[in-house]
mmCIF file of C-alpha atoms in Angstrom:
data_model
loop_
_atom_site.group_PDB
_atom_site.id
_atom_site.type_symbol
_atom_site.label_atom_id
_atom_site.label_comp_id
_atom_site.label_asym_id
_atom_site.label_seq_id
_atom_site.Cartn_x
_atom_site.Cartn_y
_atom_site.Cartn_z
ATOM 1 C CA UNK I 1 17.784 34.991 -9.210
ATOM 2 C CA UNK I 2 18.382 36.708 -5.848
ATOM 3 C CA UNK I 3 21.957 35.990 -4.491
ATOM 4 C CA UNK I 4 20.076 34.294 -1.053
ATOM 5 C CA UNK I 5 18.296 32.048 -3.564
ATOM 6 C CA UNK I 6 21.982 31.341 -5.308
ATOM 7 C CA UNK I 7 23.865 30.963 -1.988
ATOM 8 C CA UNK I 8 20.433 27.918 -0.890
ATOM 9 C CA UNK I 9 21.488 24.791 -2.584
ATOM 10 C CA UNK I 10 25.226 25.040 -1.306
ATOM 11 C CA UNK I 11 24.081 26.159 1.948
ATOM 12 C CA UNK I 12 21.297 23.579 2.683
ATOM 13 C CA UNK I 13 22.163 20.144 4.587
ATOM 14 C CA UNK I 14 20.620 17.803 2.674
ATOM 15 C CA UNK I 15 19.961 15.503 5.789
ATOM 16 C CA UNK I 16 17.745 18.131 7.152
ATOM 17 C CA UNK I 17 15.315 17.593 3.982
ATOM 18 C CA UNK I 18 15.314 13.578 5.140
ATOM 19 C CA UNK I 19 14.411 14.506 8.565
ATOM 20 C CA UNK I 20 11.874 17.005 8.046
ATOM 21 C CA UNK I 21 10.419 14.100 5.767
ATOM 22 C CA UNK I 22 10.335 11.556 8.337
ATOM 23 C CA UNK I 23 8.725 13.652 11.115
ATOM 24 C CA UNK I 24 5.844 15.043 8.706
ATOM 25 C CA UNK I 25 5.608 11.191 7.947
ATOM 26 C CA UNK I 26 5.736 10.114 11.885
ATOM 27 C CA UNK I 27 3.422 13.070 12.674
ATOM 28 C CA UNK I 28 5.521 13.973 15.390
ATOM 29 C CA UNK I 29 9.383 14.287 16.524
ATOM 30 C CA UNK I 30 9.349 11.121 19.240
ATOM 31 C CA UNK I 31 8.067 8.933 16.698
ATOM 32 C CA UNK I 32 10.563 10.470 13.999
ATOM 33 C CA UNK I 33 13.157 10.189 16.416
ATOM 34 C CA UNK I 34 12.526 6.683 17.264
ATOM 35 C CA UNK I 35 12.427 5.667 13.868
ATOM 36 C CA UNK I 36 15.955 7.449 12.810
ATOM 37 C CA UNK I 37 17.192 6.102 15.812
ATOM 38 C CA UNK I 38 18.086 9.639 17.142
ATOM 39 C CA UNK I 39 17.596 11.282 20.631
ATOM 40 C CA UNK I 40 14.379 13.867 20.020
ATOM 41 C CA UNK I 41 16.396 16.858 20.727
ATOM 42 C CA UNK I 42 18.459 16.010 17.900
ATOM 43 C CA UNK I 43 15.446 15.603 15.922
ATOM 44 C CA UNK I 44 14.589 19.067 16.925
ATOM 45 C CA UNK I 45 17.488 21.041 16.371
ATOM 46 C CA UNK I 46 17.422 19.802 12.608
ATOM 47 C CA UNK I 47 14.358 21.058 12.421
ATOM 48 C CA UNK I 48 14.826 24.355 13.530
ATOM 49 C CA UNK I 49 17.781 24.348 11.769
ATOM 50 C CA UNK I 50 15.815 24.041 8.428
ATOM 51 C CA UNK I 51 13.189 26.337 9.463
ATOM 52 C CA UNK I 52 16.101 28.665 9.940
ATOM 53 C CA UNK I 53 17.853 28.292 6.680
ATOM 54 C CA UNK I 54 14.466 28.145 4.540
ATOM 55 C CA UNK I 55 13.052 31.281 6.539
ATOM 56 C CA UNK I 56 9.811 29.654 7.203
ATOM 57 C CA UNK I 57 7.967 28.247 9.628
ATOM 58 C CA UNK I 58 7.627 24.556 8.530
ATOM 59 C CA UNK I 59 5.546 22.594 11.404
ATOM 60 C CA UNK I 60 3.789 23.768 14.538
ATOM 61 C CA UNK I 61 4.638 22.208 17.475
ATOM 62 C CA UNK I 62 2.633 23.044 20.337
ATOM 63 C CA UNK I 63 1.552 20.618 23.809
ATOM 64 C CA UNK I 64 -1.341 18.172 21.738
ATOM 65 C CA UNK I 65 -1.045 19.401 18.621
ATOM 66 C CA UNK I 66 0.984 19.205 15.245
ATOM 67 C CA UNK I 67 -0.017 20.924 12.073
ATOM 68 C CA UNK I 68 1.884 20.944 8.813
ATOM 69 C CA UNK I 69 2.115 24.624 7.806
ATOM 70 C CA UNK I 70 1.440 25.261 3.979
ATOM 71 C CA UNK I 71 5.497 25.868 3.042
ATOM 72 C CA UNK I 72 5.862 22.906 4.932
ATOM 73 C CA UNK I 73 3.535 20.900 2.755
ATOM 74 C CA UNK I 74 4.672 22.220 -0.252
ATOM 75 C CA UNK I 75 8.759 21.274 1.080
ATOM 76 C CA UNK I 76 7.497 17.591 2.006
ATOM 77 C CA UNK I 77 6.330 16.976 -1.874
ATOM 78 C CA UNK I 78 9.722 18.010 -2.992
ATOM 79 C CA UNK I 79 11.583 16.154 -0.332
ATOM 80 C CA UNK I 80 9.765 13.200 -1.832
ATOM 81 C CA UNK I 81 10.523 13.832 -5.197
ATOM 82 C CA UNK I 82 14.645 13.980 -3.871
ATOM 83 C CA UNK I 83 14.477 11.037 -1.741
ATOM 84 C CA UNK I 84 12.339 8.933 -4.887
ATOM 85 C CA UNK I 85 15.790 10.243 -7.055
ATOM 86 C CA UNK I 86 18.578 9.447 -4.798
ATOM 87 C CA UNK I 87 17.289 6.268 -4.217
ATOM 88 C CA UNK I 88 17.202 5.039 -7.426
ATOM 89 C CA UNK I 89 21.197 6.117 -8.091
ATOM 90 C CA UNK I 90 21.838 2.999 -6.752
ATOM 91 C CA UNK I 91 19.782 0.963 -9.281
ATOM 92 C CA UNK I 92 20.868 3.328 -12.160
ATOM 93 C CA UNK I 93 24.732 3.054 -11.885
ATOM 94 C CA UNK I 94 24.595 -0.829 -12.111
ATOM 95 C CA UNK I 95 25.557 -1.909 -14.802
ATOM 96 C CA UNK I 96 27.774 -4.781 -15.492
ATOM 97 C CA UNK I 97 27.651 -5.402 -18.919
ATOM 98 C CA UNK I 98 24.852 -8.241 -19.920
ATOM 99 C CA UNK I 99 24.476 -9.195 -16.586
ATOM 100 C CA UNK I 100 21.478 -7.553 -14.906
ATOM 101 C CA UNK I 101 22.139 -6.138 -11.617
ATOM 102 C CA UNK I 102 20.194 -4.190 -9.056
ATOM 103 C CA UNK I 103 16.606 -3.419 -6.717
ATOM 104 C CA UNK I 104 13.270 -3.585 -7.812
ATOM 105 C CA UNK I 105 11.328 -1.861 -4.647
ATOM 106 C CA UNK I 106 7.467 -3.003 -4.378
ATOM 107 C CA UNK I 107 4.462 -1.039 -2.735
ATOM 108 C CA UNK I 108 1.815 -3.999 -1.829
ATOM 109 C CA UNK I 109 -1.509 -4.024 0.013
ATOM 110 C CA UNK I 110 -1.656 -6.784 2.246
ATOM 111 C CA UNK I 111 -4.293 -9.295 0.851
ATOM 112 C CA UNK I 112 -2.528 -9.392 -2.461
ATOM 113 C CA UNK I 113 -2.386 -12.897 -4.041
ATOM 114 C CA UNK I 114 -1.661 -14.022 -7.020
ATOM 115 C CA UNK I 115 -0.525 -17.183 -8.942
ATOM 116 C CA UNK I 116 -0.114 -14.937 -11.785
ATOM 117 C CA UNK I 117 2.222 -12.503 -10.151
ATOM 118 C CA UNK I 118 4.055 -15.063 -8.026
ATOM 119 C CA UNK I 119 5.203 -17.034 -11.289
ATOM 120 C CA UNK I 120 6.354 -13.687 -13.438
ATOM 121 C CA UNK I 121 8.333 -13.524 -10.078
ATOM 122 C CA UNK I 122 9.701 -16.785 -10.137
ATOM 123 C CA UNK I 123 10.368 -16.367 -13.953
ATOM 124 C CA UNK I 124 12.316 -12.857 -13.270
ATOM 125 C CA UNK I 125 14.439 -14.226 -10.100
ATOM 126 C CA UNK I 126 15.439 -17.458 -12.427
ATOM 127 C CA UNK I 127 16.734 -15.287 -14.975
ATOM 128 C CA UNK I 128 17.986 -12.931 -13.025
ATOM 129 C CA UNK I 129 19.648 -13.831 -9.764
ATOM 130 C CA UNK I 130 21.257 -10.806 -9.311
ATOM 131 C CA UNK I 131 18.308 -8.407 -8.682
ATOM 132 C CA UNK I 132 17.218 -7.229 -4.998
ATOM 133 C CA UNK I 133 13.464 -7.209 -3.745
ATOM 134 C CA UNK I 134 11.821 -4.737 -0.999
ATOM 135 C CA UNK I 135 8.132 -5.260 -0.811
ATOM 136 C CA UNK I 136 6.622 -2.616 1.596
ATOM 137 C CA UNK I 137 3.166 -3.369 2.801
ATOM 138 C CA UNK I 138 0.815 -0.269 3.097
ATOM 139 C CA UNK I 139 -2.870 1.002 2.446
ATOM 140 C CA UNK I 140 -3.616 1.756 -0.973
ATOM 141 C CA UNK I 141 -3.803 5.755 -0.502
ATOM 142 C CA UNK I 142 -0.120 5.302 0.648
ATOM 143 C CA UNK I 143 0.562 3.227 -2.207
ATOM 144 C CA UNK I 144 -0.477 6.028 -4.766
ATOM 145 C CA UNK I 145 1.712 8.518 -3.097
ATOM 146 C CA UNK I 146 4.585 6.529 -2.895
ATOM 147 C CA UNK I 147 4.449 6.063 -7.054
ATOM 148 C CA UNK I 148 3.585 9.229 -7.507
ATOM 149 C CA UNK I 149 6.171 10.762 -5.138
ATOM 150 C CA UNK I 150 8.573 8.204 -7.143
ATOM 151 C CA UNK I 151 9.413 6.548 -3.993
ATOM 152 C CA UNK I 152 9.128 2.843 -5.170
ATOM 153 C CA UNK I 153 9.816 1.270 -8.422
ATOM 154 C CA UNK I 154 6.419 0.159 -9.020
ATOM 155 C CA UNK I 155 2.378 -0.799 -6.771
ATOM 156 C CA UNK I 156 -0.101 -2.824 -6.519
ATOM 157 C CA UNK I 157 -3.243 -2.270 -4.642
ATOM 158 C CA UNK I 158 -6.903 -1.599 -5.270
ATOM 159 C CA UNK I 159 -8.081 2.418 -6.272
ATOM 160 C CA UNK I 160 -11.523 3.930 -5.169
ATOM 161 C CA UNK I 161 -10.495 5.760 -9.136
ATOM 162 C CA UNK I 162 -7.911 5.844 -12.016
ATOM 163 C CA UNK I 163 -5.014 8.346 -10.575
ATOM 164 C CA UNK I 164 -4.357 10.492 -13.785
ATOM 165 C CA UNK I 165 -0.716 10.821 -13.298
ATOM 166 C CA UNK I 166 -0.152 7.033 -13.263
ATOM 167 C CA UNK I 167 0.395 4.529 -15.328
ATOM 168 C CA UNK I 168 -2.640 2.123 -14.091
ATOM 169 C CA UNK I 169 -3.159 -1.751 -15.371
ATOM 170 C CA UNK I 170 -5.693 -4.270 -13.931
ATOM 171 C CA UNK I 171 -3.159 -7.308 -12.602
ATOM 172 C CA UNK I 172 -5.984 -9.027 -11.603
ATOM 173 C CA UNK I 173 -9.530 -9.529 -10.068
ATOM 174 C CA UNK I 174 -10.972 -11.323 -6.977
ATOM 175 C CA UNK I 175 -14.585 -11.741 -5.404
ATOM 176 C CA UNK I 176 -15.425 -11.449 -1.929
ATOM 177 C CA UNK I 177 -17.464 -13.411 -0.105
ATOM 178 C CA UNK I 178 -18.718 -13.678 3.882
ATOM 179 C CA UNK I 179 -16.682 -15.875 6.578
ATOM 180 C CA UNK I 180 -16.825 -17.365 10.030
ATOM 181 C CA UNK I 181 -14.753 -18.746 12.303
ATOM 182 C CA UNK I 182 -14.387 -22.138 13.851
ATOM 183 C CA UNK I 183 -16.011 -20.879 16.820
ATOM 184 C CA UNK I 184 -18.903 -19.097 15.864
ATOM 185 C CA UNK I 185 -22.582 -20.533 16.189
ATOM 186 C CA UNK I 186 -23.220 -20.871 12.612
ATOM 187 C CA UNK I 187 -19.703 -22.920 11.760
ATOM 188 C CA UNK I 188 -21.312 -26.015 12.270
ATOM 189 C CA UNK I 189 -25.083 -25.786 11.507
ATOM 190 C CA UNK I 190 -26.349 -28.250 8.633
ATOM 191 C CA UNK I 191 -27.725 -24.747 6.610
ATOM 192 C CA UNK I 192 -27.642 -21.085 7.235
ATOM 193 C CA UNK I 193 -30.403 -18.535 5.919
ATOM 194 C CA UNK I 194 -30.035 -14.780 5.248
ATOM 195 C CA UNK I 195 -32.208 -14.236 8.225
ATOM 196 C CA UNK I 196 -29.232 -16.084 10.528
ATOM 197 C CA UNK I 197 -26.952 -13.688 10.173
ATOM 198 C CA UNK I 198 -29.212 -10.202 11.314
ATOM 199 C CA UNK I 199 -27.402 -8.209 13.554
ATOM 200 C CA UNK I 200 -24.447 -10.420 13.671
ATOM 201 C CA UNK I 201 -20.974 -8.381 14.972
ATOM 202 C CA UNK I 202 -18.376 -7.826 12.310
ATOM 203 C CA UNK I 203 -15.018 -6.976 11.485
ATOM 204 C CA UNK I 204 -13.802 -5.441 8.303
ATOM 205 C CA UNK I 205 -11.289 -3.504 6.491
ATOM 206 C CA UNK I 206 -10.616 0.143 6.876
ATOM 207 C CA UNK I 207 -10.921 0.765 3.208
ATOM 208 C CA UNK I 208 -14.889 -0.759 3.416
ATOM 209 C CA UNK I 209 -15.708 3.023 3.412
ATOM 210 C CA UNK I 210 -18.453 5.098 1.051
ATOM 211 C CA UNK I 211 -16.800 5.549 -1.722
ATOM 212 C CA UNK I 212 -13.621 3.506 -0.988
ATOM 213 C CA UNK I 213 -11.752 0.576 -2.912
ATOM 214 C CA UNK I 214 -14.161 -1.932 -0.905
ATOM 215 C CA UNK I 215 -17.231 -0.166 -0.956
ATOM 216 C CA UNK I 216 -19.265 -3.174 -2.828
ATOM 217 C CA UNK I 217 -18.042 -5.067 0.084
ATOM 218 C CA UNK I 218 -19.301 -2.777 2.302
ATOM 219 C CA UNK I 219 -22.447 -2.591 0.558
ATOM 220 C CA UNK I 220 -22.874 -7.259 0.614
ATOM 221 C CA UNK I 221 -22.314 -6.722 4.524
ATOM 222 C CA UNK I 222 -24.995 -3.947 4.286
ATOM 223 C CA UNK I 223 -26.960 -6.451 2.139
ATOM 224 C CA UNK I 224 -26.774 -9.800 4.603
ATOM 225 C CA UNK I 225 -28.249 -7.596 7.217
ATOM 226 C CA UNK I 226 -25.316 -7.955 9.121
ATOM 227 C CA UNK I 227 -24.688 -5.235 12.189
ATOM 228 C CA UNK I 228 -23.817 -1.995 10.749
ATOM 229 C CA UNK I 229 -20.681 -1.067 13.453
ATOM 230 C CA UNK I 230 -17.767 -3.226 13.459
ATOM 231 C CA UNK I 231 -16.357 -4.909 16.552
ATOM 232 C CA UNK I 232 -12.753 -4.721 14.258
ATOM 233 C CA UNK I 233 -10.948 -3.391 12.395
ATOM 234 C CA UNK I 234 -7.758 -3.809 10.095
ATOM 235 C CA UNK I 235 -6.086 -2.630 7.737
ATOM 236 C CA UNK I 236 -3.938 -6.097 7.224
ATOM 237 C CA UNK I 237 -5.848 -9.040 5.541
ATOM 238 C CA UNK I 238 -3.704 -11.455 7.788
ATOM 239 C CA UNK I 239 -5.088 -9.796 10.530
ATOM 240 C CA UNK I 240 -8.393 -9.413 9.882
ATOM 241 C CA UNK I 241 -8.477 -13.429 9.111
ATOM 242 C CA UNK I 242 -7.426 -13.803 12.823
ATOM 243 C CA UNK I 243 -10.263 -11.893 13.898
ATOM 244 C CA UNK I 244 -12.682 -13.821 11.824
ATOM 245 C CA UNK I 245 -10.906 -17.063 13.462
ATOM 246 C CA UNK I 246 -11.433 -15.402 16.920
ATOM 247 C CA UNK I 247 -15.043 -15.033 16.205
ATOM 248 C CA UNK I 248 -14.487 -11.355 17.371
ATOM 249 C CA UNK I 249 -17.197 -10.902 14.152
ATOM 250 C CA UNK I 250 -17.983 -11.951 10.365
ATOM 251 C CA UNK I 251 -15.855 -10.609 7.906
ATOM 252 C CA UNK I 252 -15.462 -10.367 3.960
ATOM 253 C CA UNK I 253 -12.178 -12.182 2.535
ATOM 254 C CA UNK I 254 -11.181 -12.784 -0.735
ATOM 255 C CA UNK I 255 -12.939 -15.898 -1.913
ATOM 256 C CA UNK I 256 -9.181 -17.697 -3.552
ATOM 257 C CA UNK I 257 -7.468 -16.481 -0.277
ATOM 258 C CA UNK I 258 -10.160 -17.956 2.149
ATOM 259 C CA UNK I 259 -10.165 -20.658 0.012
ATOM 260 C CA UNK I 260 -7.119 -22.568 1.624
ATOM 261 C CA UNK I 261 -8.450 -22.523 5.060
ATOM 262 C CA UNK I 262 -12.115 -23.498 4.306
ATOM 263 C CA UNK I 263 -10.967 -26.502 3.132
ATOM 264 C CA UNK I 264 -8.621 -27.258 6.359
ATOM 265 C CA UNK I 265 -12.311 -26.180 8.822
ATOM 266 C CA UNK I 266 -10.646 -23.001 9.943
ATOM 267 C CA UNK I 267 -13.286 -20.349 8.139
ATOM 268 C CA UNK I 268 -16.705 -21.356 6.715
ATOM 269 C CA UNK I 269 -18.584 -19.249 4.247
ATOM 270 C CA UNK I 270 -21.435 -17.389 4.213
ATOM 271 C CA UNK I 271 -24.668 -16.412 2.451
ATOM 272 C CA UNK I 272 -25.161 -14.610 0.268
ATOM 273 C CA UNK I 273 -23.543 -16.381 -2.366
ATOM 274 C CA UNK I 274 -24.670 -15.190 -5.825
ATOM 275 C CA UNK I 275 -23.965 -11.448 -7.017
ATOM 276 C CA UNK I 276 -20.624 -11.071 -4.667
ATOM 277 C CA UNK I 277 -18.376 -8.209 -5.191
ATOM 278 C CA UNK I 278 -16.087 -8.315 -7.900
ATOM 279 C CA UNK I 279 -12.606 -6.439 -6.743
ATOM 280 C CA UNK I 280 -9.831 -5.103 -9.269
ATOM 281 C CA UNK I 281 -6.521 -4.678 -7.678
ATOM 282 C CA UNK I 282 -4.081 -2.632 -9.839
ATOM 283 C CA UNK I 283 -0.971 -2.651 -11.282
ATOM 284 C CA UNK I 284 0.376 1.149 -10.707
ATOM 285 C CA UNK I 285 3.873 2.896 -12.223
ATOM 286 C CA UNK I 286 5.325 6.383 -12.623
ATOM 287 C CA UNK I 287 5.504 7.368 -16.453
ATOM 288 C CA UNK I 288 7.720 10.334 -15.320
ATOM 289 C CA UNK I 289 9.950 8.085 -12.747
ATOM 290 C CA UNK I 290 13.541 6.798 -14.481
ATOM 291 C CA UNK I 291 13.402 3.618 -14.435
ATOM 292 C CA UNK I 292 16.756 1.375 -13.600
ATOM 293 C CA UNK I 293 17.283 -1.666 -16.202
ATOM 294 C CA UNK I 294 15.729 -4.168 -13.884
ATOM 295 C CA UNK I 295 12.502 -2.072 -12.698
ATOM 296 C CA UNK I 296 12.466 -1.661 -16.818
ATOM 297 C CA UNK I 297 12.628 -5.071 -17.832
ATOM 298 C CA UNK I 298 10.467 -6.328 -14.467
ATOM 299 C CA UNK I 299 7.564 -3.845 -15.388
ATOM 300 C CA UNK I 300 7.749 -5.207 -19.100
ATOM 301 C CA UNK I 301 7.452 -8.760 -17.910
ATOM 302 C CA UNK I 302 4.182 -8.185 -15.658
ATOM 303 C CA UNK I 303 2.666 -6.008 -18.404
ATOM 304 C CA UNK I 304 3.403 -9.188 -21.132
ATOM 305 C CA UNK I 305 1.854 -11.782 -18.610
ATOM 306 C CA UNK I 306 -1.096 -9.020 -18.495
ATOM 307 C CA UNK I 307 -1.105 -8.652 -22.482
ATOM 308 C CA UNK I 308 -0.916 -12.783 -22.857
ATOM 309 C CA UNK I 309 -3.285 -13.697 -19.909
ATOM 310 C CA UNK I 310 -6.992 -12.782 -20.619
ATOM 311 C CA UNK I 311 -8.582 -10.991 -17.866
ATOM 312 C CA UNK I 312 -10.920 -13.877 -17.557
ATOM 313 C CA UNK I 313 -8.457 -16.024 -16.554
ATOM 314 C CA UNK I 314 -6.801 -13.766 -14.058
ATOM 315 C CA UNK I 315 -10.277 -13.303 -12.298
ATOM 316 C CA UNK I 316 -10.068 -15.569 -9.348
ATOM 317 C CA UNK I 317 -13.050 -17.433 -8.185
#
């Protein structure tokens, strides 16, 4: 080893690494410097700062544009893998005897919901009312990294495919159907045809893309004829429900979540009705990540609800 690669660890500030981390994530210093709650040319000095001590040029900066440089992508990845590991110290030094103690730290797309997982919760906080929650809302491309970076103890979102380097479980399954709002044209008509809903505007989410986690609902919008833009769109189910209510367009919801508010008139659904899309969303952990006793014993209750509960069962109509 070369005696500038010996001097590095005791030389580097470690708070650079969390910086640098947060403006690749921000895609830019002002927004990283908003977020650490930091004046930006404080943001910037660390940065140069690390560029300095590394020897490389990390990001480029220049007037409308910011690029991630190779070493810099290559430095992020690790930076994950430290901040995934320090973050679990916390979790790993409780212990307290028979008492379970800690955070379990949950990466969740938005329009997960599930009787299934809400009562292993229930079960889990009974028996042990000294364990911590975070659930962080994201897309499900987020969601992969941030298991496989080892930055949360454990996801749960939908996956255009299998990632190989996770540990992947179907939690459960939904189908998804067309909806209205209260103050569209169809909402009150007697019957509705295929043919009523040509060219109608829509709204949908961003992962309705070829080849995406929602592509088959992509492909029922496609298959009511329905206009092939969108007038919205959303990554958030929440808030693609309000544009549905809005009438800014039709959308596709999950038939059990919808279900709630077509029975109190605020969504109405829509043909077609046989042959919907049939959605898995996932249950995703790190095999290589160190698991604290509570994301341990947590993980092993959701995977013995999964092992008791036939999948038919947790497929929600």
């Amino acid at each position: 080893m070369k005696p500038y690669e010996q001097r590095f660890p005791w030389q580097l500030d470690w708070n650079l690494l969390r910086t640098f981390m947060v403006v690749v994530e921000q895609r830019g210093i002002s927004r990283a410097a908003d977020f650490l709650g930091l004046k930006q040319p404080t943001v910037s000095a660390a940065l140069k700062r690390l560029e300095e001590t590394t020897g490389k040029v990390l990001i480029v900066r220049k007037p409308h544009e910011f690029r991630v440089t190779r070493a810099g992508r290559m430095l992020y990845t690790e930076c994950c893998s430290i901040f995934g590991t320090v973050s679990q110290l916390p979790s790993l030094l409780e212990v307290d005897g028979e008492i379970l103690r800690g955070h379990i730290s949950i990466s969740i797309a938005s329009h997960v919901i599930s009787p299934h997982l809400d009562d292993v919760l229930h079960a889990f906080a009974q028996q042990h009312p000294n364990v911590t929650y975070s659930f962080t809302v994201a897309e499900s491309d987020e969601i992969c990294g941030r298991i496989s970076q080892n930055r949360a103890s454990l996801g749960i979102c939908l996956l255009p495919e299998i990632p190989p380097d996770l540990d992947v479980t179907i939690l459960y399954r939904e189908y998804f159907g067309l909806f209205c709002g209260p103050r569209h044209k169809l909402f009150g008509a007697e019957e509705i045809t295929p043919e009523d809903l040509r060219g109608e505007p829509s709204v949908s989410f961003q992962t309705e893309t070829e080849d995406g986690p929602l592509d088959p609902v992509a492909r029922l919008r496609a298959r009511a004829g329905i206009e092939t833009g969108w007038s919205g769109v959303s990554s958030n189910l929440h808030e693609l429900r309000r544009m549905i209510v809005a009438d800014i367009g039709v959308g596709a919801l999950p038939l059990h979540v919808a279900q709630y508010d077509v029975e109190y008139g605020r969504l109405r659904q829509l043909p077609p009705h046989d042959d919907l899309p049939l959605i898995n969303i996932y249950l995703l952990s790190n095999p290589n990540r160190r698991f604290s006793a509570p994301e341990t014993a947590f993980l092993s209750a959701c995977r013995d609800m999964i092992a008791k509960t036939d999948l038919s069962e947790r497929t929600y109509r």
